[in-house]
XYZ file of N, CA and C in Angstrom:
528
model
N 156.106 41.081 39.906
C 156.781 39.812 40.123
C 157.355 39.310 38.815
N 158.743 39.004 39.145
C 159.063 38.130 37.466
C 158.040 37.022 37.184
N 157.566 36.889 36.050
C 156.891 36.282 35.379
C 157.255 34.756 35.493
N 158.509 34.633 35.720
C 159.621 33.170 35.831
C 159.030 32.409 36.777
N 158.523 33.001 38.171
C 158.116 32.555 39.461
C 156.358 32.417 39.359
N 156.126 31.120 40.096
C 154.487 30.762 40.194
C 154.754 30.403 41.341
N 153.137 30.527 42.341
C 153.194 30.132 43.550
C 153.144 28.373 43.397
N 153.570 27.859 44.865
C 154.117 26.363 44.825
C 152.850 25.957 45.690
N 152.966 24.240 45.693
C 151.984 23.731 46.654
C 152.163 24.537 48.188
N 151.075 24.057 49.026
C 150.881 24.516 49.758
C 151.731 23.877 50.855
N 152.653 24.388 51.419
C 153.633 23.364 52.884
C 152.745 23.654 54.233
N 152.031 24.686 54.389
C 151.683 24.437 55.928
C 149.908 25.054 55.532
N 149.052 24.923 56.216
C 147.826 25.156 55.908
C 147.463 26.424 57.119
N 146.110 26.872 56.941
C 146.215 27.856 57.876
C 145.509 27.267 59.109
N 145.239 26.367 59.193
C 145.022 25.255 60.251
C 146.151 25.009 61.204
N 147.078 24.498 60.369
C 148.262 24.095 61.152
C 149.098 25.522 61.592
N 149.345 26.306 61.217
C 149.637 27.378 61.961
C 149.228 28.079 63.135
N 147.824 28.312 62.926
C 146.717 28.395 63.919
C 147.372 27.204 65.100
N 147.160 25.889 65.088
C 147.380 25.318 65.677
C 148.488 25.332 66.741
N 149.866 25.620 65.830
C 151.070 25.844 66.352
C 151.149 26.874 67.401
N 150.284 28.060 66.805
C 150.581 29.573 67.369
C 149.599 28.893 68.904
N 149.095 28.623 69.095
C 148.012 28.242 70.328
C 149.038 27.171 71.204
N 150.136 26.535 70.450
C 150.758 25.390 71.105
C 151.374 25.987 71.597
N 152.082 27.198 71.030
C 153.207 27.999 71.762
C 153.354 28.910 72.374
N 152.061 29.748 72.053
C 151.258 30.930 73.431
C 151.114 29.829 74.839
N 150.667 28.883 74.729
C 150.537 28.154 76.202
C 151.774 27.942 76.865
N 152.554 27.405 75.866
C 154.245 27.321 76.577
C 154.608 28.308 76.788
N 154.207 29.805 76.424
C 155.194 31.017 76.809
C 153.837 31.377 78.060
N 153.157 31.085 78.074
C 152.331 31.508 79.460
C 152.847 30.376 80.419
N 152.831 29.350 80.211
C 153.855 28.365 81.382
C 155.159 28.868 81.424
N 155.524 29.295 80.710
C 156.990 29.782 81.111
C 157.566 31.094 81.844
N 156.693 32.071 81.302
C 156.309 33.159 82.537
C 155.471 33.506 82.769
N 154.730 32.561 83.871
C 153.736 32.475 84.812
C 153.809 33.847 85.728
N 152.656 34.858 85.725
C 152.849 35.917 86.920
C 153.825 36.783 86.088
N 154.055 36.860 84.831
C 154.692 38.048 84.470
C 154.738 38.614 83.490
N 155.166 39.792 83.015
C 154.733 40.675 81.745
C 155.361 40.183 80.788
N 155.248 40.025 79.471
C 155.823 39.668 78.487
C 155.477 41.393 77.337
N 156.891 41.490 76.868
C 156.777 42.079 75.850
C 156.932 41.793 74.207
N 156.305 41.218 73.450
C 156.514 41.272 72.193
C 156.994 42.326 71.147
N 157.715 42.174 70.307
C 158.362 42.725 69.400
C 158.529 42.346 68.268
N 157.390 42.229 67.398
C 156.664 42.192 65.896
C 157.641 42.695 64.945
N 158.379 41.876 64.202
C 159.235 42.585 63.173
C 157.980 42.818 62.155
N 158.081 43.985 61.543
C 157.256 44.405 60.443
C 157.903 43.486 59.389
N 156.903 43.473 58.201
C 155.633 43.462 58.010
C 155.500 41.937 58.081
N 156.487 41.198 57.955
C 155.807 39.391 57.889
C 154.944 39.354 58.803
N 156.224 39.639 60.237
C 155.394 38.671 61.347
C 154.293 38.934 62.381
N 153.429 40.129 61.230
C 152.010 40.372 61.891
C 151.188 39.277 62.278
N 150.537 38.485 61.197
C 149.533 37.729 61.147
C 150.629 36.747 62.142
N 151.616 36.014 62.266
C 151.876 35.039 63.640
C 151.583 35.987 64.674
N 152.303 36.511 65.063
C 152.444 37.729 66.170
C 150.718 37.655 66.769
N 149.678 37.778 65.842
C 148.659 37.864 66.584
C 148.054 36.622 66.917
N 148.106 35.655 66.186
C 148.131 34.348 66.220
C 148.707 33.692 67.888
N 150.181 33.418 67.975
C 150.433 33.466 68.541
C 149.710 34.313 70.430
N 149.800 35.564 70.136
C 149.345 36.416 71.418
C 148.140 35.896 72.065
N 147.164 35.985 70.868
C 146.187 35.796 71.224
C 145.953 34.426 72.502
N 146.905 33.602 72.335
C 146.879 32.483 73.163
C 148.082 32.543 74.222
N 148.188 33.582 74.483
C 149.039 34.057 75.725
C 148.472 34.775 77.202
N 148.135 34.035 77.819
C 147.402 34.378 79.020
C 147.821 35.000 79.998
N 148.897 35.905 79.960
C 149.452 37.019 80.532
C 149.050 38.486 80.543
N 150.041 39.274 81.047
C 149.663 40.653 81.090
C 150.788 40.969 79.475
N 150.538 41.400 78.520
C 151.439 41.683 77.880
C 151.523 42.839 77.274
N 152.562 43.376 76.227
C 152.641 44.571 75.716
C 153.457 44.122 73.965
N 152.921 45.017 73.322
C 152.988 44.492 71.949
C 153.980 46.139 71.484
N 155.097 45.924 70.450
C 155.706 46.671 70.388
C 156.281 46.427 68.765
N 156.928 46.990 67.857
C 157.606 46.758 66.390
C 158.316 47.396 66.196
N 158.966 46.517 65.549
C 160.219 46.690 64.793
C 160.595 46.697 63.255
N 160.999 47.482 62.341
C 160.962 47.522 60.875
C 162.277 47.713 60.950
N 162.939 46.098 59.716
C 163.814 46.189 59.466
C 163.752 45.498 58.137
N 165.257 46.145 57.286
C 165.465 45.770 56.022
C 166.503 44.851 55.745
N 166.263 43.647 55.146
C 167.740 42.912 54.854
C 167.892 41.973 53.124
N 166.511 42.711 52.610
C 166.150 41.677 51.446
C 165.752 42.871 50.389
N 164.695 43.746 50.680
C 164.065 44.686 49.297
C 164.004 43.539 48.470
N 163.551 44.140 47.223
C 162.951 43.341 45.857
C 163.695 42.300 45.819
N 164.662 41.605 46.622
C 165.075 40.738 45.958
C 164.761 38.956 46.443
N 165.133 38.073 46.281
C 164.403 36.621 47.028
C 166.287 36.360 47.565
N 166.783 37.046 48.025
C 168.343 36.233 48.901
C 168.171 37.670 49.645
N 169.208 37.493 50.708
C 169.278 38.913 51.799
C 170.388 39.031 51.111
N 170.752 40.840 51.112
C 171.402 41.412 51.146
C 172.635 41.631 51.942
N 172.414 41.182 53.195
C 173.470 40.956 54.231
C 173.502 41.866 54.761
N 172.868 43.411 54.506
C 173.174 44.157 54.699
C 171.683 44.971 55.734
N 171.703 45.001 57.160
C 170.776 44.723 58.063
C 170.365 46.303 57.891
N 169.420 47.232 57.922
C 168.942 48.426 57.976
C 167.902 48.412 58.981
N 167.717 49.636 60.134
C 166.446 48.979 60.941
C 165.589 50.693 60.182
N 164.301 50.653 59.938
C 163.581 51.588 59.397
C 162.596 51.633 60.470
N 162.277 51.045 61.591
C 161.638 51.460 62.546
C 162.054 50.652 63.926
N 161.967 51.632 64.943
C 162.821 51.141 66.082
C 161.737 51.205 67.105
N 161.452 50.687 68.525
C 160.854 50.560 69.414
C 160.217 51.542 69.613
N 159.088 51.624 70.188
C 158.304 53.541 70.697
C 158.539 53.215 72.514
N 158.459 52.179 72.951
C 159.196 52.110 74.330
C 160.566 51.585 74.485
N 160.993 51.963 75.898
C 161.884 50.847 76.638
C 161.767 49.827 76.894
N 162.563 48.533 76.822
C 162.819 46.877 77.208
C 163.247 47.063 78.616
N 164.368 47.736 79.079
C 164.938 47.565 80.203
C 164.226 47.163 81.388
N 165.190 45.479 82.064
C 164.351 44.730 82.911
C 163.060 44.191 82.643
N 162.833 44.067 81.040
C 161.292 43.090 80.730
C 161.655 42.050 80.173
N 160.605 41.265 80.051
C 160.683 40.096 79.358
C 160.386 40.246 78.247
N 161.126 39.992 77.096
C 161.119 39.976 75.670
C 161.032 39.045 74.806
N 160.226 38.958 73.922
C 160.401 38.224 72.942
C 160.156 38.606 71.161
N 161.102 38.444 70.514
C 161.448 38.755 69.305
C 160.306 38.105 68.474
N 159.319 38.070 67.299
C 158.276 37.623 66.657
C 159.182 37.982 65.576
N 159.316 36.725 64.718
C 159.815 37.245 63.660
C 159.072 36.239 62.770
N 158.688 35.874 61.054
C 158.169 35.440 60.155
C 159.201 34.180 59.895
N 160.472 34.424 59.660
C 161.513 33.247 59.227
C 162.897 33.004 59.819
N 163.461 32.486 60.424
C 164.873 32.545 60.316
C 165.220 32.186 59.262
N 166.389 32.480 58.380
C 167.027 32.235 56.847
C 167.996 32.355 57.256
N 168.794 33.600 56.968
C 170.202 33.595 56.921
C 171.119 33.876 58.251
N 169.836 34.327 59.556
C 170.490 34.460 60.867
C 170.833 35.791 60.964
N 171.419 36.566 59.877
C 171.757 37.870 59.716
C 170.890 38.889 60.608
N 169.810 39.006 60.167
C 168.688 39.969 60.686
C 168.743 39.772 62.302
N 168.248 38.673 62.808
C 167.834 37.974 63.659
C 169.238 38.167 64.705
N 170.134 37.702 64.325
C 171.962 38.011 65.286
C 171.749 39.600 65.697
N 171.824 40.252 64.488
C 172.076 41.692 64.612
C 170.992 42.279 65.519
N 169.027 41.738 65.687
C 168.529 42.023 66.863
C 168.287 42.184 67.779
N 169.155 40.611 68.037
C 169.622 39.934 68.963
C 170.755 40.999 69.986
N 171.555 41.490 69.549
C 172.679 42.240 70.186
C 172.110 43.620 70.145
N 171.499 44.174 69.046
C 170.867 45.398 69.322
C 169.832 45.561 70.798
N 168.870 44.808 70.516
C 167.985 44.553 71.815
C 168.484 44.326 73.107
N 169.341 43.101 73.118
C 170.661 42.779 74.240
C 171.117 44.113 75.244
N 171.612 44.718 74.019
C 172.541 46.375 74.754
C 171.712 47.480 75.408
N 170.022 46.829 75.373
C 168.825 47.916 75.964
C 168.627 47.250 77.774
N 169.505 45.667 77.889
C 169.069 45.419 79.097
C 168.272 44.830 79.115
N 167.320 43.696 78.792
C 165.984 43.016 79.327
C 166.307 42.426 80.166
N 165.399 41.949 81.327
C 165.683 40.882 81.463
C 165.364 39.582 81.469
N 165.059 39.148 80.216
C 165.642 37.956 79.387
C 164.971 37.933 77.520
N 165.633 37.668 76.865
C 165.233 37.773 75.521
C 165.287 36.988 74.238
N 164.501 36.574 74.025
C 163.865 35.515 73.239
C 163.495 35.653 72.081
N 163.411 34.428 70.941
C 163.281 34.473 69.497
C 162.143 33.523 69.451
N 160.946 34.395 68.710
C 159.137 33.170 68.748
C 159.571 33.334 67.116
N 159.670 32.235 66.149
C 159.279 32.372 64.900
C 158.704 31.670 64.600
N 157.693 31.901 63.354
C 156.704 31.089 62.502
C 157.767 30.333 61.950
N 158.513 30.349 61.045
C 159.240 29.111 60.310
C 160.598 29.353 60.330
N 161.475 28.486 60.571
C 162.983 27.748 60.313
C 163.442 27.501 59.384
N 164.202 28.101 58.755
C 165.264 27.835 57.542
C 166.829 27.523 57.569
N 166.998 25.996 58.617
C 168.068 25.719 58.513
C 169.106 25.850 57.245
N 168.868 25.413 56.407
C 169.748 25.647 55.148
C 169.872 26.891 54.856
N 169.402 27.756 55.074
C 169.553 29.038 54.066
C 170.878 29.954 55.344
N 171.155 29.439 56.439
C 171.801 30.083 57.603
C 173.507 29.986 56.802
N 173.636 31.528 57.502
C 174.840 32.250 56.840
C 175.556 32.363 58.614
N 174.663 32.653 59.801
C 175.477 33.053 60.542
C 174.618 32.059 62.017
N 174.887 31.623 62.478
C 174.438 30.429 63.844
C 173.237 31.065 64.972
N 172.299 30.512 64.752
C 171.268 31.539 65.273
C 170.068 30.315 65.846
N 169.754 30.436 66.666
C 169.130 29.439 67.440
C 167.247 30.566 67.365
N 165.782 29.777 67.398
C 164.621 30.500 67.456
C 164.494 29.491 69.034
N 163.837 30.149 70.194
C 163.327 29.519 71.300
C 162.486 29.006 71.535
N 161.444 29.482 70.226
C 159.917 28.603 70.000
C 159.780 29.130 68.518
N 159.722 27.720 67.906
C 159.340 27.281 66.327
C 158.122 26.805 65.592
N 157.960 27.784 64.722
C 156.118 27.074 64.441
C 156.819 26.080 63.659
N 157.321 26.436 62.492
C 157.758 24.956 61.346
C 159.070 24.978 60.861
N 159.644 23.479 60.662
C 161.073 24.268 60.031
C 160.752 23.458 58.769
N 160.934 24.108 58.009
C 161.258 24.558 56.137
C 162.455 24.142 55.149
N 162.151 24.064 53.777
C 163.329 23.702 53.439
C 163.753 25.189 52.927
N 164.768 24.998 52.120
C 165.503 25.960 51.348
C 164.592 26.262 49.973
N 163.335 26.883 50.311
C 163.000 27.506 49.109
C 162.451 29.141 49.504
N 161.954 30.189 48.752
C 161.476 31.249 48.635
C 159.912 31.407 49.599
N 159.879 31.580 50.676
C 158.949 31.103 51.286
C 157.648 32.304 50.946
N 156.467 32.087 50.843
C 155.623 33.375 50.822
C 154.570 33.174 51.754
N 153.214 33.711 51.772
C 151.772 33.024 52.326
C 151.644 33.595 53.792
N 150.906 33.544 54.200
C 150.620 34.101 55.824
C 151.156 34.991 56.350
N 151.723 36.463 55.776
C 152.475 37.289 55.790
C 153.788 37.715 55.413
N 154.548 36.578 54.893
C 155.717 36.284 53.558
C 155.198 36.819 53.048
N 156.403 37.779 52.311
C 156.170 38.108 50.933
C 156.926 38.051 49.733
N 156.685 38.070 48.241
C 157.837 38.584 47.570
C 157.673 39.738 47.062
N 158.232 41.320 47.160
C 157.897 41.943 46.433
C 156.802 42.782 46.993
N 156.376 42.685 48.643
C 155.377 43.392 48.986
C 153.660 42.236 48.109
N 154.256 40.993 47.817
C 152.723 40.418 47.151
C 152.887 38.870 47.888
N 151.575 38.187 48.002
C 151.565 37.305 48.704
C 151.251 37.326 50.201
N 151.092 38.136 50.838
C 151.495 38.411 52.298
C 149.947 37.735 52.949
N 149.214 38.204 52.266
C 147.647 37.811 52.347
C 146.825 36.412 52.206
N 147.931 35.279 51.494
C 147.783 34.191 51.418
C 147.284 33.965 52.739
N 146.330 33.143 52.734
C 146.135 32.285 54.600
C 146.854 30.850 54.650
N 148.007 30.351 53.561
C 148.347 29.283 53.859
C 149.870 29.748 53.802
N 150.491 28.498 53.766
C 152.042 28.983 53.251
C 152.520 28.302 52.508
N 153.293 28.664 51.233
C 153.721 28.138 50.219
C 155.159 28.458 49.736
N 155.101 28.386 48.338
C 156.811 29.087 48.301
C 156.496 29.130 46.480
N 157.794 30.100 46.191
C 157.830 30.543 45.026
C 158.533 29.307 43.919
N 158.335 28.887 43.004
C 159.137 28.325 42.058
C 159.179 28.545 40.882
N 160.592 28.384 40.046
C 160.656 28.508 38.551
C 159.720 27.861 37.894
């Protein structure tokens, strides 16, 4: 890690996440009542939500990942979307929902969005742990939001910078 960057106060606790993920497993079990849900875990953030979340989903479900690249070593995206691991099943005609760690720049998240789209579900959805209105490059809506965030370097609860941080149980952010 550059030496420049120290971790910041703490913005969400691992309380309040916990909390969230239980608020919003109940709404996605009220919402499809009597039916399968498939999740789709972008590696590596949005493990720790992803299980968070599930765990309070009272359905029949199926857990599935996705590895994609849009950042490497650096703290801004690249713009430039790479997927390094793709589904081990079919979507076609399920219910989907995307687990992702942040929306930021929309980039990642658009480009899933239409990738997943062109497999057929039927219907498909964005669960994220945190919202980064400001940092959006391209118009991208999440369907269930744990927190929305400001415009800083986010790390903690599976954020990372650099592959470090991911292990935090709270969430924080990087500063000069």
């Amino acid at each position: 890690m550059n030496s420049d960057y120290q971790i910041g106060t703490t913005l969400i606790t691992e309380e309040q996440s916990r909390h969230r993920a239980s608020e919003i497993g109940h709404l996605i079990t009220e919402e499809y009542k009597g039916e399968e849900v498939v999740f789709v875990g972008i590696l590596k953030g949005a493990v720790l939500w992803l299980a968070d979340v599930v765990k309070n989903v009272a359905l029949d479900t199926k857990l599935d990942f996705m590895a994609v690249s849009s950042y490497g070593a650096e703290t801004r995206t690249s713009g430039v979307v790479k997927i390094v691991k793709d589904l081990d099943s079919g979507i076609e005609g399920k219910n989907v929902i995307i687990v992702e760690d942040i929306v930021d720049s929309g980039i990642t998240l658009n480009y899933l969005k239409g990738y997943l789209s062109g497999r057929n579900p039927k219907s498909l959805k964005i669960c994220t742990l945190l919202d980064k209105p400001a940092g959006r490059r391209i118009e991208i809506n999440a369907d269930y939001v744990g927190f929305v965030v400001d415009d800083k370097f986010i790390i903690g609860y599976g954020l990372d910078y650099n592959q470090k941080y991911r292990n935090l149980p709270y969430i924080s952010f990087l500063e000069e």
